[in-house]
Short mmCIF file of C-alpha atoms and ligand atoms in Angstrom, two decimals:
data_model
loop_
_atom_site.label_atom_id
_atom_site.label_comp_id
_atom_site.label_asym_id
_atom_site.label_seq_id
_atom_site.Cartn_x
_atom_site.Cartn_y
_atom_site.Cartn_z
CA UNK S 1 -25.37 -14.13 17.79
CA UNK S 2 -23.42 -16.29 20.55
CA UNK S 3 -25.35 -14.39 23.17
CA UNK S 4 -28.28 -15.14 22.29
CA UNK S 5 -27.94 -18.89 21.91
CA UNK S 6 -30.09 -20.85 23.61
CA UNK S 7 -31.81 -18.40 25.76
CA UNK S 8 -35.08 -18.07 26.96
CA UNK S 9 -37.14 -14.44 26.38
CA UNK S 10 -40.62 -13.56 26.84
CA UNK S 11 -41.85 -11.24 23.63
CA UNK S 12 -44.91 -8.70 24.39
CA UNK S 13 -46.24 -7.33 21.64
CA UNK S 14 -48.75 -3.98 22.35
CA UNK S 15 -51.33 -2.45 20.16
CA UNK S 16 -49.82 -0.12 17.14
CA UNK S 17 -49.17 -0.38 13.85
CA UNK S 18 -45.32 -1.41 14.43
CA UNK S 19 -46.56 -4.74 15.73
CA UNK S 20 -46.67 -6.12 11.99
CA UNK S 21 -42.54 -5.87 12.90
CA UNK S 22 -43.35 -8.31 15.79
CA UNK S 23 -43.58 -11.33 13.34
CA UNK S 24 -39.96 -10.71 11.84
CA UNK S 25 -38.65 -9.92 15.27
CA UNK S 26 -40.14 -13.25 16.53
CA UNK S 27 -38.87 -15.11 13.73
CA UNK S 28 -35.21 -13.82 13.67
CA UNK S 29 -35.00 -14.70 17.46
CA UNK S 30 -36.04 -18.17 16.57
CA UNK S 31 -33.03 -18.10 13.93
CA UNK S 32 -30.46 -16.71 16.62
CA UNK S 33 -31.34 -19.68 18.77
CA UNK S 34 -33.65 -17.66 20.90
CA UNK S 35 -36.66 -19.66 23.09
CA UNK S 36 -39.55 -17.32 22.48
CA UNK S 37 -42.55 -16.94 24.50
CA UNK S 38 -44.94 -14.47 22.89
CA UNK S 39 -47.87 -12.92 25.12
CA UNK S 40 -49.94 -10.35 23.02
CA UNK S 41 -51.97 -7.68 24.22
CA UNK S 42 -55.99 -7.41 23.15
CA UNK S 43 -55.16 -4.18 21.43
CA UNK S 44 -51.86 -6.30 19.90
CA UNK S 45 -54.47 -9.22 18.58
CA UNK S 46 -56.65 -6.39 16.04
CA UNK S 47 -53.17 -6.09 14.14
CA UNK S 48 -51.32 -9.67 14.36
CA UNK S 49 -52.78 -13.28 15.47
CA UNK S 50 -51.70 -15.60 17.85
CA UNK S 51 -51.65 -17.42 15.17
CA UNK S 52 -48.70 -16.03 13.30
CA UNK S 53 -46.48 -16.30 16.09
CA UNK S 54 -47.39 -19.66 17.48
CA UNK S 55 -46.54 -20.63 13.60
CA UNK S 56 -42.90 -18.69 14.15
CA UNK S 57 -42.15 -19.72 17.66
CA UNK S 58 -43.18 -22.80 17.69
CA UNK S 59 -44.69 -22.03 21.34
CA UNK S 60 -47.96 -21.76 22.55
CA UNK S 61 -48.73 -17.77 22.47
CA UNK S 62 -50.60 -15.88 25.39
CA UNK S 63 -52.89 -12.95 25.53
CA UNK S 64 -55.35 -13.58 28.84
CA UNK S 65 -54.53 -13.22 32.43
CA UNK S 66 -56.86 -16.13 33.09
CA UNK S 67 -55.53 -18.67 30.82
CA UNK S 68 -55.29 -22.01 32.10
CA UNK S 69 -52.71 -23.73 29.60
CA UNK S 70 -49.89 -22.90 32.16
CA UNK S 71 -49.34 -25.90 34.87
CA UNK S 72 -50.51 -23.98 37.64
CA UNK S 73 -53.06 -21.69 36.02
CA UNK S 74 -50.60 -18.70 36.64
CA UNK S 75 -48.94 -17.59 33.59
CA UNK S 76 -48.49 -13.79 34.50
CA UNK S 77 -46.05 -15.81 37.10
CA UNK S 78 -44.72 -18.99 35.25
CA UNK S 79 -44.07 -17.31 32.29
CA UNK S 80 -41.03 -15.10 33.32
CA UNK S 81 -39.71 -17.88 35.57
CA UNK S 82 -36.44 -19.41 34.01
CA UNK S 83 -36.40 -16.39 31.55
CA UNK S 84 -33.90 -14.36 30.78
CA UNK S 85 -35.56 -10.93 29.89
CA UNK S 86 -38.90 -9.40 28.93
CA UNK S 87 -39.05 -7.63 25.68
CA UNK S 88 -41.66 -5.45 24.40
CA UNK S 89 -41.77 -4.37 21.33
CA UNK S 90 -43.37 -2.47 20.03
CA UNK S 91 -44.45 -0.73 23.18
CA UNK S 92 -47.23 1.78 23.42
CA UNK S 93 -47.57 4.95 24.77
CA UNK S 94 -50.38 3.49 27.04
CA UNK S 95 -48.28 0.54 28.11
CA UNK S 96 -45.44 2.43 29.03
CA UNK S 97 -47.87 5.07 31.37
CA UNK S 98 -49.35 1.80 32.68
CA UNK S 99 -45.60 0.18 33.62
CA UNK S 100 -44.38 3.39 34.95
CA UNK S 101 -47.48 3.36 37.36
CA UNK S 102 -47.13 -0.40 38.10
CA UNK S 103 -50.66 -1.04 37.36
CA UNK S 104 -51.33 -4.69 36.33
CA UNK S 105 -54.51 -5.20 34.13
CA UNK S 106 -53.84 -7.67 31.98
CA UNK S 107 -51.74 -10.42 31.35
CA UNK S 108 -48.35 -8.71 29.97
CA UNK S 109 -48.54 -5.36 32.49
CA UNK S 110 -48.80 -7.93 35.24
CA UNK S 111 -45.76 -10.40 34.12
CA UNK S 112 -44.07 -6.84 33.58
CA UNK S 113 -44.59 -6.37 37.13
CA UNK S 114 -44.34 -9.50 38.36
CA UNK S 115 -41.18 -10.69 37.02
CA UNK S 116 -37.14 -11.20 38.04
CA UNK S 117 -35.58 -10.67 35.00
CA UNK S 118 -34.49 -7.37 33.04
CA UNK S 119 -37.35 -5.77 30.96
CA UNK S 120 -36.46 -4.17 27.82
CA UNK S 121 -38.69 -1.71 25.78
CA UNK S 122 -38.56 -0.64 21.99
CA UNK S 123 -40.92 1.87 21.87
CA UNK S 124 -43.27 3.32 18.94
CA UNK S 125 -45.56 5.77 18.32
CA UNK S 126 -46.52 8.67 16.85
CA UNK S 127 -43.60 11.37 17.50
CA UNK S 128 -45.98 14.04 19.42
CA UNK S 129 -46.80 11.58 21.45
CA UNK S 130 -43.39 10.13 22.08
CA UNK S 131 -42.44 14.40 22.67
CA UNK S 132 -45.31 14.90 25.27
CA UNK S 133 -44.36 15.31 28.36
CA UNK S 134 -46.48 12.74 30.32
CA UNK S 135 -44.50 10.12 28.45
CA UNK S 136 -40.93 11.99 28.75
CA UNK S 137 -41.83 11.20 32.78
CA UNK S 138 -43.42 7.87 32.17
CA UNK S 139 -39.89 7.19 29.95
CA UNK S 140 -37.96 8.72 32.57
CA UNK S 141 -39.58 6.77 35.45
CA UNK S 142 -38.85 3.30 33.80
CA UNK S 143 -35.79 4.16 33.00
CA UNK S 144 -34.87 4.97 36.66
CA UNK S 145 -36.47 1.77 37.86
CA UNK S 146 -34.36 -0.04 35.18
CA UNK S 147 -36.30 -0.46 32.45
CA UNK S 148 -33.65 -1.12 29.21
CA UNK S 149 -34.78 1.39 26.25
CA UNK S 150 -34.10 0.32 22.37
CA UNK S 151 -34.73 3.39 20.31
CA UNK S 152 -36.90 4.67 19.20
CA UNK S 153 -35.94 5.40 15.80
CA UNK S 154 -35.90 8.91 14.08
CA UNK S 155 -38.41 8.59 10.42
CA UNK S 156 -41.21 8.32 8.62
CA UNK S 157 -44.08 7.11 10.53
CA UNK S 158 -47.30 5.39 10.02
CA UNK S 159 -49.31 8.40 10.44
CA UNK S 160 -47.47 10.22 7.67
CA UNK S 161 -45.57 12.68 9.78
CA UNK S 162 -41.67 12.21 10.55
CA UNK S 163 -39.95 12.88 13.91
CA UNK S 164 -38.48 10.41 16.97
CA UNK S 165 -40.99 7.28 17.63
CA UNK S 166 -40.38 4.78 15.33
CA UNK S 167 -40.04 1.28 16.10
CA UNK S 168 -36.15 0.40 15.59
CA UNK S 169 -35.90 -2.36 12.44
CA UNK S 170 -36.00 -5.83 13.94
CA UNK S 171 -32.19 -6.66 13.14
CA UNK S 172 -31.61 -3.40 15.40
CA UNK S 173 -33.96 -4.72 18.01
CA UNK S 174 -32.24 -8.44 17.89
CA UNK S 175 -28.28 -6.24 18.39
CA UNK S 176 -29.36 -4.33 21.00
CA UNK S 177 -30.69 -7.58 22.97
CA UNK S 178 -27.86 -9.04 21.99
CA UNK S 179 -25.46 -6.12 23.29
CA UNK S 180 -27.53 -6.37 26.26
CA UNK S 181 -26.28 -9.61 27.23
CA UNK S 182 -22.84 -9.07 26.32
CA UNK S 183 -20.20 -8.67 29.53
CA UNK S 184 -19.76 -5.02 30.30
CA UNK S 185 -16.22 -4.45 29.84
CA UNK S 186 -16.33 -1.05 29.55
CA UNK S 187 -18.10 0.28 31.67
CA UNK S 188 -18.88 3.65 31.82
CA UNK S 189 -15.61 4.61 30.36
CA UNK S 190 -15.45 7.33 27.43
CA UNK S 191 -14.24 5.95 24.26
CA UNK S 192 -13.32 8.18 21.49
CA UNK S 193 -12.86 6.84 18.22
CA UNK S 194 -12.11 7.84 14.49
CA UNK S 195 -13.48 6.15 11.33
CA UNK S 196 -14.01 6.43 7.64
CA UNK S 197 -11.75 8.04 5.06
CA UNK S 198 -10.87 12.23 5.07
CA UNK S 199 -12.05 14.33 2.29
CA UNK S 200 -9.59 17.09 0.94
CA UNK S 201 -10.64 19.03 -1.63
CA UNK S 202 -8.46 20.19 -4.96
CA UNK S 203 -11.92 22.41 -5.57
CA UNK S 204 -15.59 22.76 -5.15
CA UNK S 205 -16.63 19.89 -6.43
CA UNK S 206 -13.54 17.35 -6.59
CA UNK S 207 -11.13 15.94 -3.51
CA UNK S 208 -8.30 13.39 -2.70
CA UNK S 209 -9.58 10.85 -0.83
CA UNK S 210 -9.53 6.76 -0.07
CA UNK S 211 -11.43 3.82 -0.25
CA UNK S 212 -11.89 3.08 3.28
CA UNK S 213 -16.02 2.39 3.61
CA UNK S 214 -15.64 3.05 7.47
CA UNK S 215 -16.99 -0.15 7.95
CA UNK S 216 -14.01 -1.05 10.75
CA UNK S 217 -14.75 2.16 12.63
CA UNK S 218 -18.15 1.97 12.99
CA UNK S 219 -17.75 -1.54 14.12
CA UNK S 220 -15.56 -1.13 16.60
CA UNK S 221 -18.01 1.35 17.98
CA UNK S 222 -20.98 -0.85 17.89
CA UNK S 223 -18.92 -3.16 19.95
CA UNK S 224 -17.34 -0.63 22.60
CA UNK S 225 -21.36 0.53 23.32
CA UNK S 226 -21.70 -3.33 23.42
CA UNK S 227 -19.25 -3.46 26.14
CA UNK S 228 -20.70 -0.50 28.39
CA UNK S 229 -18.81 2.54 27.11
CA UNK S 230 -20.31 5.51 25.83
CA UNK S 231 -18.85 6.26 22.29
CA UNK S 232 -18.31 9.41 20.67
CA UNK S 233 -17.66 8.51 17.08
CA UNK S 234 -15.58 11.30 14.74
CA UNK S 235 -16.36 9.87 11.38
CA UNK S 236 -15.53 11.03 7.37
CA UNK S 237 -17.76 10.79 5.01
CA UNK S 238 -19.16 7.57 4.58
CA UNK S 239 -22.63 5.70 3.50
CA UNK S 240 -23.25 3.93 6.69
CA UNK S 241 -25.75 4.15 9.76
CA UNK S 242 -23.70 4.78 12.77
CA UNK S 243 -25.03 2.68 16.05
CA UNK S 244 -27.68 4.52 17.64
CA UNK S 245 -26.19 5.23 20.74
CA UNK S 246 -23.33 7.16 19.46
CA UNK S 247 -22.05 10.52 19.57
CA UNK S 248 -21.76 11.09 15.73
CA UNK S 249 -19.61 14.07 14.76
CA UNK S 250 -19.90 14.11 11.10
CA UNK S 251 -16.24 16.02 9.64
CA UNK S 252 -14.87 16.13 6.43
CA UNK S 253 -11.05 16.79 6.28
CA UNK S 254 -8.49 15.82 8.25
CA UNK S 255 -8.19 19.39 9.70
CA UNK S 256 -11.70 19.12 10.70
CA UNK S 257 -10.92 15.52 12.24
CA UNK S 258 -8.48 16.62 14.10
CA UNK S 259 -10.44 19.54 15.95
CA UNK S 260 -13.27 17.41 16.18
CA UNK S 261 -10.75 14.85 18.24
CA UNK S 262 -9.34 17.92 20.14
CA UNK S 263 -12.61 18.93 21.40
CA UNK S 264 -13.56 15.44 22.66
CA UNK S 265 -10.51 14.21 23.24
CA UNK S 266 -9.89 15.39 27.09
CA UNK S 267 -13.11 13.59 27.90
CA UNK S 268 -12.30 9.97 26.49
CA UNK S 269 -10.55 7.20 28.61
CA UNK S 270 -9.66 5.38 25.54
CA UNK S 271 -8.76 6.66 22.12
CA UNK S 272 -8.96 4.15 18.73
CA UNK S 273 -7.83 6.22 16.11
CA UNK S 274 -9.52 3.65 13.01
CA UNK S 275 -9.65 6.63 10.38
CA UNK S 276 -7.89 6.08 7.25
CA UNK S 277 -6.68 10.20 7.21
CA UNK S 278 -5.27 11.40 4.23
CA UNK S 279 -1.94 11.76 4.46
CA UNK S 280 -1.77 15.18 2.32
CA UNK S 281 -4.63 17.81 1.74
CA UNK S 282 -4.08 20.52 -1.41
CA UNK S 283 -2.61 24.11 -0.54
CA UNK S 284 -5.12 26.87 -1.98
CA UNK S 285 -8.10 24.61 -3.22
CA UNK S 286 -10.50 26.85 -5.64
CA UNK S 287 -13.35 27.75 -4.48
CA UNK S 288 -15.01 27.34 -7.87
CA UNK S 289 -14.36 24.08 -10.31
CA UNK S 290 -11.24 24.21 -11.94
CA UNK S 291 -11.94 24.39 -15.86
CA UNK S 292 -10.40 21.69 -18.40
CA UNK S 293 -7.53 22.67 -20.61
CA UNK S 294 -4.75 21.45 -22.25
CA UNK S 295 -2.22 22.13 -19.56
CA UNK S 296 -0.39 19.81 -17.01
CA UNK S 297 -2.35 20.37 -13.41
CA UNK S 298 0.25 20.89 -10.41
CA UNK S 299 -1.43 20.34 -7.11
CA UNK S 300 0.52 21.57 -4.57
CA UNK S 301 0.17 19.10 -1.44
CA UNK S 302 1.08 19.85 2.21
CA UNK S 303 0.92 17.34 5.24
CA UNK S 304 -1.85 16.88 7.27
CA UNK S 305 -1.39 16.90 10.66
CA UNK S 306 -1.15 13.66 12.45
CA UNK S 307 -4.06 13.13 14.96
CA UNK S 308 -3.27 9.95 16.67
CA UNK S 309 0.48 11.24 16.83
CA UNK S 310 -0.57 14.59 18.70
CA UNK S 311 -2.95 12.34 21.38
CA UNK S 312 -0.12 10.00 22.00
CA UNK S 313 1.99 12.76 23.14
CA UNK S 314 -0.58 14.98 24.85
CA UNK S 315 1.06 15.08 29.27
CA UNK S 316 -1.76 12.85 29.92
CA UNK S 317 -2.96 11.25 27.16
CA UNK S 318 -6.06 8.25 26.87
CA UNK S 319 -5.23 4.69 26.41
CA UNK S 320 -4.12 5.16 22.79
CA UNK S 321 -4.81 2.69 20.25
CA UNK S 322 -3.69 3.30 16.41
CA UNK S 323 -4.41 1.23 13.36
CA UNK S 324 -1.32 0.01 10.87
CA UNK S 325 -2.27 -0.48 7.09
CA UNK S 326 0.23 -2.03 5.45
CA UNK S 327 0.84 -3.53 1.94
CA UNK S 328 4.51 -4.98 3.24
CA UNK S 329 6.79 -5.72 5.72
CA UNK S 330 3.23 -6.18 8.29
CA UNK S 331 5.22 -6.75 11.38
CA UNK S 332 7.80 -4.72 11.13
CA UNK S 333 6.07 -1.37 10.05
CA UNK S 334 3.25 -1.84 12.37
CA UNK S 335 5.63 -2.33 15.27
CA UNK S 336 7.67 0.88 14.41
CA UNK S 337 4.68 3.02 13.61
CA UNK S 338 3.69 1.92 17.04
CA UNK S 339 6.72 2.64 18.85
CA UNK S 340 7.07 5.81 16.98
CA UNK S 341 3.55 7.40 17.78
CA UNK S 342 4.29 5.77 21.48
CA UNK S 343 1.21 3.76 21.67
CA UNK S 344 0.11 0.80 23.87
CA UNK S 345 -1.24 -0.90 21.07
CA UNK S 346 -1.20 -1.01 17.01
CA UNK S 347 -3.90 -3.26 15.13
CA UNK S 348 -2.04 -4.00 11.86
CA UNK S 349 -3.84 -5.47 8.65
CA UNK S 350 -3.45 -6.08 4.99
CA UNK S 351 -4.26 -2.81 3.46
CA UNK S 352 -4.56 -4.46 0.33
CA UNK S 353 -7.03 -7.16 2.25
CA UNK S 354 -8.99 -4.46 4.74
CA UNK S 355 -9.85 -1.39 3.54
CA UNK S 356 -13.31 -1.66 2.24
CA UNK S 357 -13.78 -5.31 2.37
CA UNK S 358 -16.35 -6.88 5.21
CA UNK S 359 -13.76 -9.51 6.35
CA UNK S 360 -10.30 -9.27 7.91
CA UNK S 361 -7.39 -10.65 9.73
CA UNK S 362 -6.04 -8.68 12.47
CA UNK S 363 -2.32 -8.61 13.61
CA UNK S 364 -2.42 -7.25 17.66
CA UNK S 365 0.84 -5.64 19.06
CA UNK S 366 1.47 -4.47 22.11
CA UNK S 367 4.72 -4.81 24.81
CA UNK S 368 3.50 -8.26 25.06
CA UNK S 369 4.32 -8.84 21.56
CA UNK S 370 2.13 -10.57 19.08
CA UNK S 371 -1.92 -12.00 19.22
CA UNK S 372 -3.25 -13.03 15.91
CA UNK S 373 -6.57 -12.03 14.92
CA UNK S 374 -7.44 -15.16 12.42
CA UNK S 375 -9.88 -14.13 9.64
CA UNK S 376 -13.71 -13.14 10.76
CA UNK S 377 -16.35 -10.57 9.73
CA UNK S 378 -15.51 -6.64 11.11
CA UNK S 379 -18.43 -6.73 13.50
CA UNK S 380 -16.54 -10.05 15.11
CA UNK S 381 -13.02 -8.26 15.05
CA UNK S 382 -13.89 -5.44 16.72
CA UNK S 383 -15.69 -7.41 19.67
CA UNK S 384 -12.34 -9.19 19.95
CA UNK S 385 -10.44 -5.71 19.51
CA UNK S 386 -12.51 -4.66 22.47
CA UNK S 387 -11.45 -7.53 24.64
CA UNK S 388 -7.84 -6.95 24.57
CA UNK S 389 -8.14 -3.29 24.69
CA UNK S 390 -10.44 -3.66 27.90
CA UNK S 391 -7.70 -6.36 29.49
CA UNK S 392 -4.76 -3.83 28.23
CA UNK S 393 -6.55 -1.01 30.21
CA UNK S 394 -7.64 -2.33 33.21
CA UNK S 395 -4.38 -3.94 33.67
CA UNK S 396 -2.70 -0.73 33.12
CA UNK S 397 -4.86 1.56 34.63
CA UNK S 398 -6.36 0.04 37.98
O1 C5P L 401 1.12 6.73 9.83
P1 C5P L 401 -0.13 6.02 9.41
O2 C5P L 401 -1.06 6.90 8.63
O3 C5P L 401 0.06 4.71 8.75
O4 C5P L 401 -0.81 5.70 10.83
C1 C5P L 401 -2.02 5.06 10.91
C2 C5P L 401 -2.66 5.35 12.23
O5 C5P L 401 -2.54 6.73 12.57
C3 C5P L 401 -4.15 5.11 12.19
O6 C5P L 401 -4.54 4.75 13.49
C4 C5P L 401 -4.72 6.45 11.78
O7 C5P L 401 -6.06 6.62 12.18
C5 C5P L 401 -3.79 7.40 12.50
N1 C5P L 401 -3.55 8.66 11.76
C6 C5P L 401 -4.04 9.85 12.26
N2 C5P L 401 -3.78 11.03 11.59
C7 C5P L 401 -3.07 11.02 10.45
C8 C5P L 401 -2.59 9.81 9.93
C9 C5P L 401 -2.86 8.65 10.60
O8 C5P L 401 -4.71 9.84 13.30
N3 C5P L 401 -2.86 12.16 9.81
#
């Protein structure tokens, strides 16, 4: 986590069953080179100790307004000086009312309010209470005064019930902080993008498809919402969690990917076609399973349309980028696939090496000509996809 590296964050921890996931929070921070300063509510201390985090942190941990351990006897000030955020998580119905009202009562609410850095919130609680209006306004109001929101997560809950109000998992708490700090490249742009294999189906229960995971896809997405842009994300079928700030439009074939893409597609500044479509679906799939016998099978196949193809040549179409799989001839391939689908840029791998492995090399080519991508993990790939694209389009488009 190169953003995180070496900086300085203050963790408050409210009162709620979640706060057990305080400890692991704390303690991956620590791990991604994180400084952190823990202050604890009273209601925090019945379910954690100071004790527990002082252990993790390695920092002396706060929970009164009137403690004197801080040089100048003022830690609701000192302790947000030279930081560079406020966290809280989790963070309580009742602490979010009392932030959205300013009211400082105790030693987090009044560093909250007292501070000059960005404040970010992962909320949890039960989900009627996250659904009642007086903290829809309360969410609404911190928002609008800049508050950062992570989550909440849609599940199972303490109290048995299942809805929106769950604490997001600490890993997801440590990404978002870390997407936080990473530059916003993309600003506000749309960015449209394609993932995961197609599904056709020969009959009701069997289908051509590939081995693509999706895992490319959904990284690049995590890592365009890392650079600013809101995502829409037009994925096959696959067994991963999409980021939770993406448009997810769930589709199956490659007929259905392609009016899912036509829908969206007049919207997006930027379109990364990642999918792995299949090149052919069947002509007249049963409806019912197709019974064993004896006989050869003849599938008749047709073509599928080709999505990235009909963006590319749409009168005004997005800042088109297209994926090459190749098992030969890398280069070469790539570079006329990308001339023939008339796109600014092709990403070209291994298709032997990429599709459904978690590491990759990446082969860039655009009218500059070549930029090597040398070996990393997807998640690292796309951030570095991102940065070219983002150069590529503001060059070309302001
Ligand atoms: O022609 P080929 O399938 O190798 O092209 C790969 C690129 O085109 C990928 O970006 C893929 O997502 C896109 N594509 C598409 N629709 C198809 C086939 C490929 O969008 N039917």
């Amino acid at each position: 986590m190169p953003e995180l590296a070496f900086r300085r964050l203050v963790l408050g921890v409210t009162g709620g069953v979640a706060a057990y996931k305080a400890a692991e929070l704390a303690r991956l921070l620590v791990r991604s080179g994180v400084e952190v300063r823990v202050v604890l509510t009273e209601a925090a201390t019945h379910f954690l100790g100071a004790a527990t985090f002082q252990a993790i942190t390695g920092q002396p941990v706060y929970t009164d307004l009137w403690d004197t351990r801080s040089p100048q006897g003022m830690a609701h000030i000192e302790l947000t000086r030279g930081a560079d955020a406020v966290l809280v998580a989790p963070a309580s119905a009742d602490f979010m009312a009392k932030l959205a009202q300013g009211r400082a009562d105790d030693l987090l609410s009044t560093l909250c309010l007292a501070r000059d850095c960005p404040l970010l919130l992962a909320p949890a609680m039960n989900r009627q209470m996250w659904e009642h209006p007086a903290t829809r306004r309360n969410v609404a109001q911190l928002v609008a005064d800049g508050a950062v929101l992570l989550g909440p997560a849609v599940g199972e809950q303490a109290c048995g019930e299942s809805g929106y109000g769950r604490l997001l998992e600490p890993q997801q708490i440590v990404d978002g902080l870390d997407a936080h700090f990473r530059p916003k490249l993309l600003k506000d742009r749309r960015v449209l993008i394609t993932a995961g294999p197609t599904y056709e189906a020969i009959d009701a229960v069997r289908g051509i498809t590939n081995r693509s995971s999706g895992k490319m896809g959904y990284a690049v997405a995590r890592a365009a919402l890392e650079a600013g842009a809101q995502v829409t994300l037009v994925s096959g079928p696959t067994c991963l969690e999409p980021p939770p700030a993406a448009q997810v439009i769930p589709v199956v074939s490659a007929q259905q990917m392609l009016e899912a893409v036509e829908s969206q597609v007049d919207a997006a500044d930027i379109f990364i076609a990642v999918a792995a479509v299949a090149d052919y679906y069947v002509l007249n799939p049963s409806e019912m399973k197709i019974k064993k016998d004896a006989h050869i099978l003849t599938l008749e196949l047709a073509p599928n349309p080709d999505i990235l193809a009909n963006v590319a040549s749409r009168p005004q179409p997005p800042f088109c980028v297209g994926f090459a799989a190749e098992s030969e001839n890398l280069e070469e391939y790539a570079e006329l696939k990308r001339r023939r689908k008339h796109l600014p840029l092709i990403v070209a791998n291994d298709a032997l090496e990429a599709i459904g492995t978690d590491e990759v090399a990446l082969l860039l080519l655009d009218d500059d000509g070549q930029h090597r991508l040398p070996r990393a993990d997807k998640l690292t790939q796309a951030r570095r996809l991102i940065e070219h694209i983002a150069r590529l389009y503001h060059g070309l488009f302001q």
